[in-house]
Every structure is written in C-alpha cells, then in structure tokens.
Amino acid sequence: MNLSGLNGPQHEAVTTTEGAVMVMAGAGSGKTKVLTTRIAYIIDELGISKDSILALTFTNKAANEMKVRISNILNGMETKDMWVSTFHSFCVRILRREIHHLDGYTNSFNIIDEEDALKIIKDVCKEKCIDVKPKELRHLISKSKNFDGFTIDDPFLSQDYDTVSMGYESYKLENNLLDFDDLIIKTIELFNKCPEVLYRYQDKFQYILVDEFQDTNALQYILIRMLAKLHNNIFVVGDDFQSIYSFRGAKIENIHKFRRDYKDHVMILLEENYRSTNEILNLANCIIDKNPNQIKKVMYSHGKSGDKPTMYDADSAFGEASFVVDQILKLHDKGDNWNDFAIMYRANYISRGFEDVLLKNHIPYRIFGGLSFFARKEIKDMTAYLRVLIHHDDNFSFGRIINEPKRKIGDKVLELLTNTAGSSNLSLFDAIEVYRGQGETELKKFRIMMLSIKESLSHCKLPDIIDILLKETGYEEMLKKGDSDEYEDRISNIKEFKSVLKETELDHEDEGLTNEEMLDILLSDLALRSENDDAKVEDSVILTTYHQAKGLEFKNVFMVAMEDGIFPSQNSTTKEEVEEERRICYVGITRAKDRLFISHCQRRFLFGFTQTMFPSCFLGEMKREFYKIYGEYKTPVKTEVKRESTLKSNVLSALDQETSDLKVGDKVNHKSFGDGVVVAIQGKVASIAFQSPTGVKKMLSTHPSLTKLN
C-alpha cells in the first residue's frame, strides 16, 4: 500500500496499529486522511476483515465521507456495511440485535423524536397535576443523561423532576420506546447486564477508532472503554484546542482520562497545517497558548505565506459592517468568488447589521446553519403583530399571530370568523366586532388588546412598542416556558429587532412623522428585504457562528464584533468557560486559508440602545507582531485579561480617561437607560444595574451620559 503522500507523524499514526494510540491533530492537519488511510492499511496490509474494525464519529456526513475515502483507497471495495458510523447509529445497530436481553424491551422498539417526547411529558404532567414547563423538564431529563454530575438545585423543581422523569421512563418502557438519549445508555446497560453479549462485541472489534475525541461525553467514553478492553487496540484522534461543545455535554477531560487509563499509549502530534498561511497560524498559536493544561502543539505550514491578519477598530457597528463589505467588494473585484468569504460572529443577533449592509450593496449572502435575521420565527411574529397593529386588513399576518401564543382560537374558530368576514366584506380583524359564535370571547379580548397597544403607539418611543407587545400579548411569557437556551437566543433577537425600530426613528427624527407613519415605512422596507432573503444563491457570502463553522474553511474570514460581553460571551464567568471561549476564538482563526480580518467597534447599537463597547480581552492576548492595523487604530489593546469565577470585567488600556469618583453602591442616572446602581468598579469601567429590560451594563465611569445622583 502506497503511503508516500503522508508526512512523518501521519505515517506513524497510520502504521502504529497495536495498542492505545492518541493523535492530537491540529486544525487543517489531515486527520480524516489519517483515519481513513489507517483503516485501509489495517485491512490491506494486516489482512484484517473490514467487519472487525469499528470507527465512530459524530455526524452521518463524516461517517459517509470516511466510507467513500476508504473505498477509493482500496480500489472500490464495498464499504456500505462497514461499522463506520455515529455513536448513536452504532448503538441502534447493537440494540436492534440485542435489546431483548433487557426486561420489557423487544428488538422492534421504536425511537421517538423530540415532539413525541414532549407530548409524553405533557401527558405525565397533566396526569400528576404538576404545573411545570414541560419543555424545561424535557431539557432537564435530557441533560441528566448526557452531563456527568447533573444536579438540580431547586428542591421543588427537583421533586417535580423526579416524579415526571419516572412517569416518562415508565411510559417508554411500557410501550417499547426509546428516545435519542437512551441509545447509548441502554447499550451500556445491556453490556453491564450481559457480559457474554459484551464479550462477543469485544472479540469482534479488534481495532476501534474514534474521531473528534475531544467532543466525546462521559457515556461515550465509558462505551469506548468497555468495547476496547479485550484487544486494547484503541485509536483516538482529536484536538484539545478545538473542544467547544461543553454545552452538549462534551468533556475535554476525556483526553486526560484516556492518558491516565492507557498509561502505555503512544502520543502523536499532527502539527503541519495544510490550510492556512503561517501568518494566520502564528496568531492562532499565540491565542491558544494562553490556555493552560493542554497538550502543547505549534501549528505551522511548509512554504505557505501571505499577509498578516488585519485588525480594524471601527467607530460604530455600521462602520465595522461597511469596512467588511468594502474589503469583500475589493477582493471580489480581484477575482475571489462570493463564497470565498465568511463573516463569523459569536451570537446570532450580530448577523442583522451585516445583512443590512450586504443587502444595500446587492451582495448575495446566506446564513450557514441558520436563518436570516428577518426570517427567524420570533422576528416574523413580531413583524406580523406590527402589521396587524397598523393594517387591520392584513389577513395573512392576522392568521399568523391570532393563536401565537395560544388563545384557544383554533382552526375551526378561524374558519367561522373567515365566513363572517366574507359575508360582511370586512377584514378578519374588523369582523371580530360583528362575529357571534364559538371563540367569541377570546377573539374580542384579542381585538381590545391590539387596539389598546395601538393607542400606546401614539405616545411611546417607537422601539418601546416591542416591549409592550412582548408583555401584553403574552409572547415573552410563552418564550420563557420553552427551553431556557432557546429563550435567551430568541429574546436576544427580539431585543435586537428594537434596534431596527430605533434606527428607523433616528432616520426620520426631523421629518415630523408619527410613530405609525414611521412603522409603515419600516414594514414596507421589511417586505422588500424578505424578497431578497428568499433568494438562495450558491455563490454567496457566508454568515455563520463559530460553532456552525467548525470543520469548514474559507479563503477569507472576517471575525467580527470582537468585543467584551459578546466574545467572550457575557455568560462566561468561570476560568473553564473563558478557556472554552478562547478555544472558540482559535477555531475561528483557523477557518481562514489566505486572509483573516478581525474587527470590533467602539459604539454598538444593541437591543435598542447605543452602548459603549470595549475590545475583547482576546485581542489583548494577540502579540502585536502577528497582525497589522488597518487605518488609524483608535483603541490599542495591550494586555491579557484574567477573569476570576465571580468577575465579569475587562481591564483595558483603552480607558485612559480621568479618574471617576464613582464607587459601588452609588446611584446614577443615564440619559438613555434611566436610573441605576453601581454594582462593581474595575479600573475605569463601572458595572451598573439598570431596571429591566436593560439589566447590567458596563461603561466608562466618566462617560458624559452618566450623572451621579445625591
């Protein structure tokens, strides 16, 4: 078998076939090539049956790609039925043959989806008279199966959880059902109960390989360890620098556990990068070097050089987006395709400002792994509410929101109302006034509510109408009853939608227009924007979060909104959380092949307010010799920032201002946010708690918008 295309460490990883082997494969170092070549080598050179090899990965796409590559290396050998799959597919394959050994199950079990699981939990809650959010309990049940050391702090919720969890599991057992989380658990349970079954599969799989090992959770590690115990030929490949999925239960500690459990393991480092220029890799190495307790790797590229990464400090978020689009247009004019560009951000709501500027410049774009800002459900719902608010004849928007959230106005009631509207030649909204019949009370409540909200529109600030809608319609309460992570994402998007209304207000502040007139202009603009959003062009600029971009590569990468509170996330408060954020930063940098642009701004219009922003602490960790500055760099970043578990602050040299006399406990007034209380002071940055929905904001203690109250 020809191995001449491998470098030294890759060759070692392929041919070291016996015993425990750990390969730490840096970004772009050819780990898939190593995995597939190793499997082919074991089959071709060692004469091992393909049925005696087990390879586990995390996506069906990765598993299928591995099978294709193995087939190509082995001159078209059939690989369809090889044991190359995701963890969950592997477990299904085992359970379909063996689950009858577990009491109560047969091999014809059914796997339920999330919707089915939620329905069962709702039924259990109803049966047990438990008034708790079913989605929250579903989330907790799933988390208990995937997170090591899972606990619930609230004793009342814990009691409800125990009752519902037991009812949920009993129902599944009685009906021969498994959910997605059960697949690995039941396989481990099967192996523990039936040692003879375990031995059969231990004996069968002489060689076990695991891809993306840094993303394994506690259960997956247990499963791997059980299966490898007989032959001990276990090969894991991953990168502790790219462990960014702790929110899914992934445990970077599995890398250290493997090294302890297999003391005689061979460690191989893949440090040669085939993707990025050395200039980009220098910056990546510089950042990840700040994380302690990781396996030391220094990524390099043989002979691939280019421009240093570019750092840009914008006055405003609009200035930042304009800079990004300007660079894209220049490089596109020089021959780069639109899909050679990726704009990456830490939070989904950041996409909105860049979408605006891309649209205005007629640049095709698509959101990778997600929806355009204005296509997201919560934004379409808010837009529909606004349309009905000022256009009572918008029947389409009326139909979207009349039962969102639930108001006991189902399809039957809507059909009856439609009949009344048709016979009376009225819109659905206006027909409520003359409608008589099923659902009449709920419909009239809806009409009165909307008219009341419209009255508020005449005397409030335009962005405030969103807060009023959220509260009066019950929409925010509906979101709160759902998954907590989903709530944070959706409410952040809605708050960012307030910025759209604020920008509209500012655009027309000297024209003497009413709120209703400004809203009408905005809604017309959004209708045109939606038409553009519907166009799906393959050659498009990619907008994506870092998590969605993992595993991808682009000729030109823009890492935007590199600001404290956005990246690292404001929710990252512990040392371990900040380290994971730093790994996310490393992943972003190493997506770039030829050019990397890093940008931030001094003022960002967020959630309806103009906020003073400070550069990400990660920018302070980037050595000056590894990047170049675009234009006049207004905010130099000098020092690395350390965070303690209870401290969420960023001490930056940019704050060369006068010393403030503010101290913790002082009451202050902000011209936009209102009254607040100083809750922390770090250097010249004050953390101030304002009333909901503003919350805690960090700003210069000497900022002219702040006034200390006596």
Coordinates of N, CA and C in Angstrom, one line a residue, residues 22-25 31 35 56-59 62 86-88 145-148 180 184 210-222 224 236-256 258 294 546-552 580 583-584 586-587 591:
M22 N -3.0 7.8 20.8 CA -3.8 9.1 20.8 C -3.1 10.1 19.8
V23 N -3.9 10.6 18.9 CA -3.3 11.5 17.9 C -4.0 12.9 18.2
M24 N -3.2 13.9 18.5 CA -3.7 15.2 18.6 C -3.4 15.9 17.3
A25 N -4.5 16.1 16.6 CA -4.4 16.6 15.2 C -4.9 18.1 15.2
K31 N -6.5 15.0 9.6 CA -6.9 13.9 10.5 C -7.8 12.9 9.8
L35 N -7.2 8.9 9.5 CA -8.2 8.0 9.9 C -8.5 6.9 8.8
L56 N -15.9 5.3 15.0 CA -17.0 6.1 15.5 C -16.8 7.6 15.3
T57 N -17.8 8.3 14.9 CA -17.6 9.8 14.7 C -18.9 10.4 15.1
F58 N -19.2 11.7 14.7 CA -20.3 12.4 15.3 C -21.4 12.8 14.3
T59 N -21.1 12.8 13.1 CA -22.2 13.1 12.1 C -22.2 12.0 11.0
A62 N -19.8 12.9 8.2 CA -18.4 12.5 8.4 C -18.3 11.0 8.2
T86 N -21.9 7.0 13.3 CA -22.0 7.8 14.6 C -22.2 6.9 15.8
F87 N -21.9 7.4 16.9 CA -22.1 6.7 18.2 C -23.6 6.2 18.3
H88 N -24.5 7.0 18.0 CA -25.9 6.6 18.1 C -26.4 5.6 17.1
K145 N -29.0 12.8 31.3 CA -28.4 11.6 30.7 C -27.1 11.9 30.0
N146 N -26.8 13.1 29.7 CA -25.6 13.5 28.9 C -24.6 14.2 29.7
F147 N -24.9 14.8 30.9 CA -24.0 15.6 31.7 C -23.6 14.8 32.9
D148 N -22.3 14.6 33.1 CA -21.8 13.9 34.3 C -22.0 14.9 35.5
F180 N -33.7 9.5 21.9 CA -32.3 9.6 21.3 C -31.3 9.4 22.4
I184 N -27.3 5.3 23.8 CA -26.0 4.9 24.4 C -26.2 4.3 25.8
V210 N -11.8 6.3 17.0 CA -12.7 7.3 17.4 C -12.3 8.7 16.9
D211 N -13.2 9.3 16.1 CA -12.9 10.6 15.5 C -13.4 11.7 16.5
E212 N -12.9 12.9 16.4 CA -13.3 14.1 17.2 C -13.4 13.7 18.6
F213 N -12.3 13.1 19.2 CA -12.4 12.5 20.5 C -12.6 13.6 21.6
Q214 N -12.2 14.9 21.3 CA -12.4 15.9 22.2 C -13.9 16.3 22.5
D215 N -14.8 15.8 21.6 CA -16.2 16.1 21.7 C -17.0 14.9 22.4
T216 N -16.3 13.9 22.8 CA -17.0 12.8 23.5 C -17.5 13.2 24.9
N217 N -18.6 12.6 25.3 CA -19.1 12.9 26.7 C -18.8 11.7 27.6
A218 N -19.2 11.8 28.8 CA -18.9 10.7 29.8 C -19.4 9.3 29.3
L219 N -20.6 9.3 28.8 CA -21.2 8.0 28.4 C -20.4 7.4 27.2
Q220 N -20.1 8.2 26.3 CA -19.4 7.8 25.1 C -18.0 7.2 25.5
Y221 N -17.4 7.8 26.4 CA -16.1 7.3 26.9 C -16.2 6.0 27.5
I222 N -17.2 5.8 28.4 CA -17.5 4.5 29.0 C -17.7 3.4 28.0
I224 N -16.7 3.3 24.8 CA -15.4 3.0 24.1 C -14.5 2.2 24.9
V236 N -7.6 7.0 19.1 CA -8.4 8.2 19.2 C -7.7 9.4 18.5
V237 N -8.5 10.2 17.8 CA -7.9 11.4 17.1 C -8.8 12.6 17.4
G238 N -8.2 13.6 17.8 CA -8.9 14.8 18.1 C -8.0 16.0 18.3
D239 N -8.5 17.1 18.9 CA -7.7 18.3 19.1 C -8.3 19.0 20.3
D240 N -7.5 19.0 21.4 CA -8.0 19.7 22.6 C -8.1 21.2 22.4
F241 N -7.5 21.7 21.4 CA -7.6 23.1 21.1 C -9.0 23.4 20.5
Q242 N -9.7 22.4 20.0 CA -11.0 22.7 19.4 C -12.1 22.0 20.1
S243 N -12.0 21.9 21.4 CA -13.1 21.4 22.2 C -14.0 22.5 22.6
I244 N -15.2 22.6 21.9 CA -16.0 23.8 22.1 C -17.5 23.4 22.3
Y245 N -17.7 22.2 22.7 CA -19.1 21.7 22.8 C -19.5 21.3 24.2
S246 N -19.0 21.9 25.3 CA -19.3 21.5 26.6 C -20.8 21.7 26.9
F247 N -21.5 22.6 26.2 CA -22.9 22.8 26.4 C -23.7 21.6 25.9
R248 N -23.1 20.7 25.2 CA -23.8 19.5 24.8 C -23.3 18.3 25.6
G249 N -22.5 18.6 26.6 CA -22.0 17.5 27.5 C -20.6 17.0 27.1
A250 N -20.0 17.5 26.1 CA -18.6 17.1 25.7 C -17.7 17.4 26.9
K251 N -16.8 16.5 27.1 CA -15.8 16.6 28.3 C -14.4 16.6 27.7
I252 N -13.7 17.8 27.8 CA -12.3 17.8 27.4 C -11.5 17.0 28.3
E253 N -12.0 16.7 29.5 CA -11.3 15.9 30.5 C -11.1 14.4 30.0
N254 N -11.9 14.0 29.0 CA -11.7 12.7 28.5 C -10.4 12.4 27.9
I255 N -9.8 13.5 27.4 CA -8.4 13.4 26.8 C -7.4 13.0 28.0
H256 N -7.6 13.7 29.1 CA -6.7 13.4 30.2 C -7.0 12.1 30.8
F258 N -8.1 9.4 29.2 CA -7.5 8.4 28.3 C -6.0 8.2 28.6
Q294 N -3.1 22.1 28.4 CA -3.4 21.5 27.1 C -2.2 20.9 26.5
Y546 N -19.3 30.6 15.1 CA -18.1 29.8 15.1 C -18.5 28.3 15.2
H547 N -19.5 28.0 16.0 CA -19.8 26.6 16.2 C -20.3 26.0 14.9
Q548 N -21.1 26.7 14.1 CA -21.5 26.2 12.8 C -20.4 26.1 11.8
A549 N -19.3 26.9 12.0 CA -18.2 26.9 11.0 C -17.2 25.9 11.3
K550 N -17.2 25.2 12.5 CA -16.2 24.2 12.8 C -16.2 23.1 11.8
G551 N -15.0 22.8 11.3 CA -14.8 21.8 10.2 C -14.8 22.4 8.8
L552 N -15.1 23.7 8.7 CA -15.2 24.4 7.4 C -13.9 25.2 7.2
E580 N -12.8 27.9 27.2 CA -13.6 27.4 26.1 C -13.8 28.5 25.1
R583 N -10.9 28.8 23.0 CA -10.8 27.7 22.0 C -11.7 28.0 20.8
I584 N -12.8 28.6 21.1 CA -13.7 29.0 20.0 C -13.1 30.1 19.1
Y586 N -9.9 30.3 18.7 CA -8.9 29.6 17.9 C -9.5 28.9 16.7
V587 N -10.7 28.3 16.9 CA -11.4 27.7 15.8 C -11.7 28.7 14.7
R591 N -10.2 28.8 10.6 CA -11.0 28.6 9.4 C -10.4 29.3 8.2

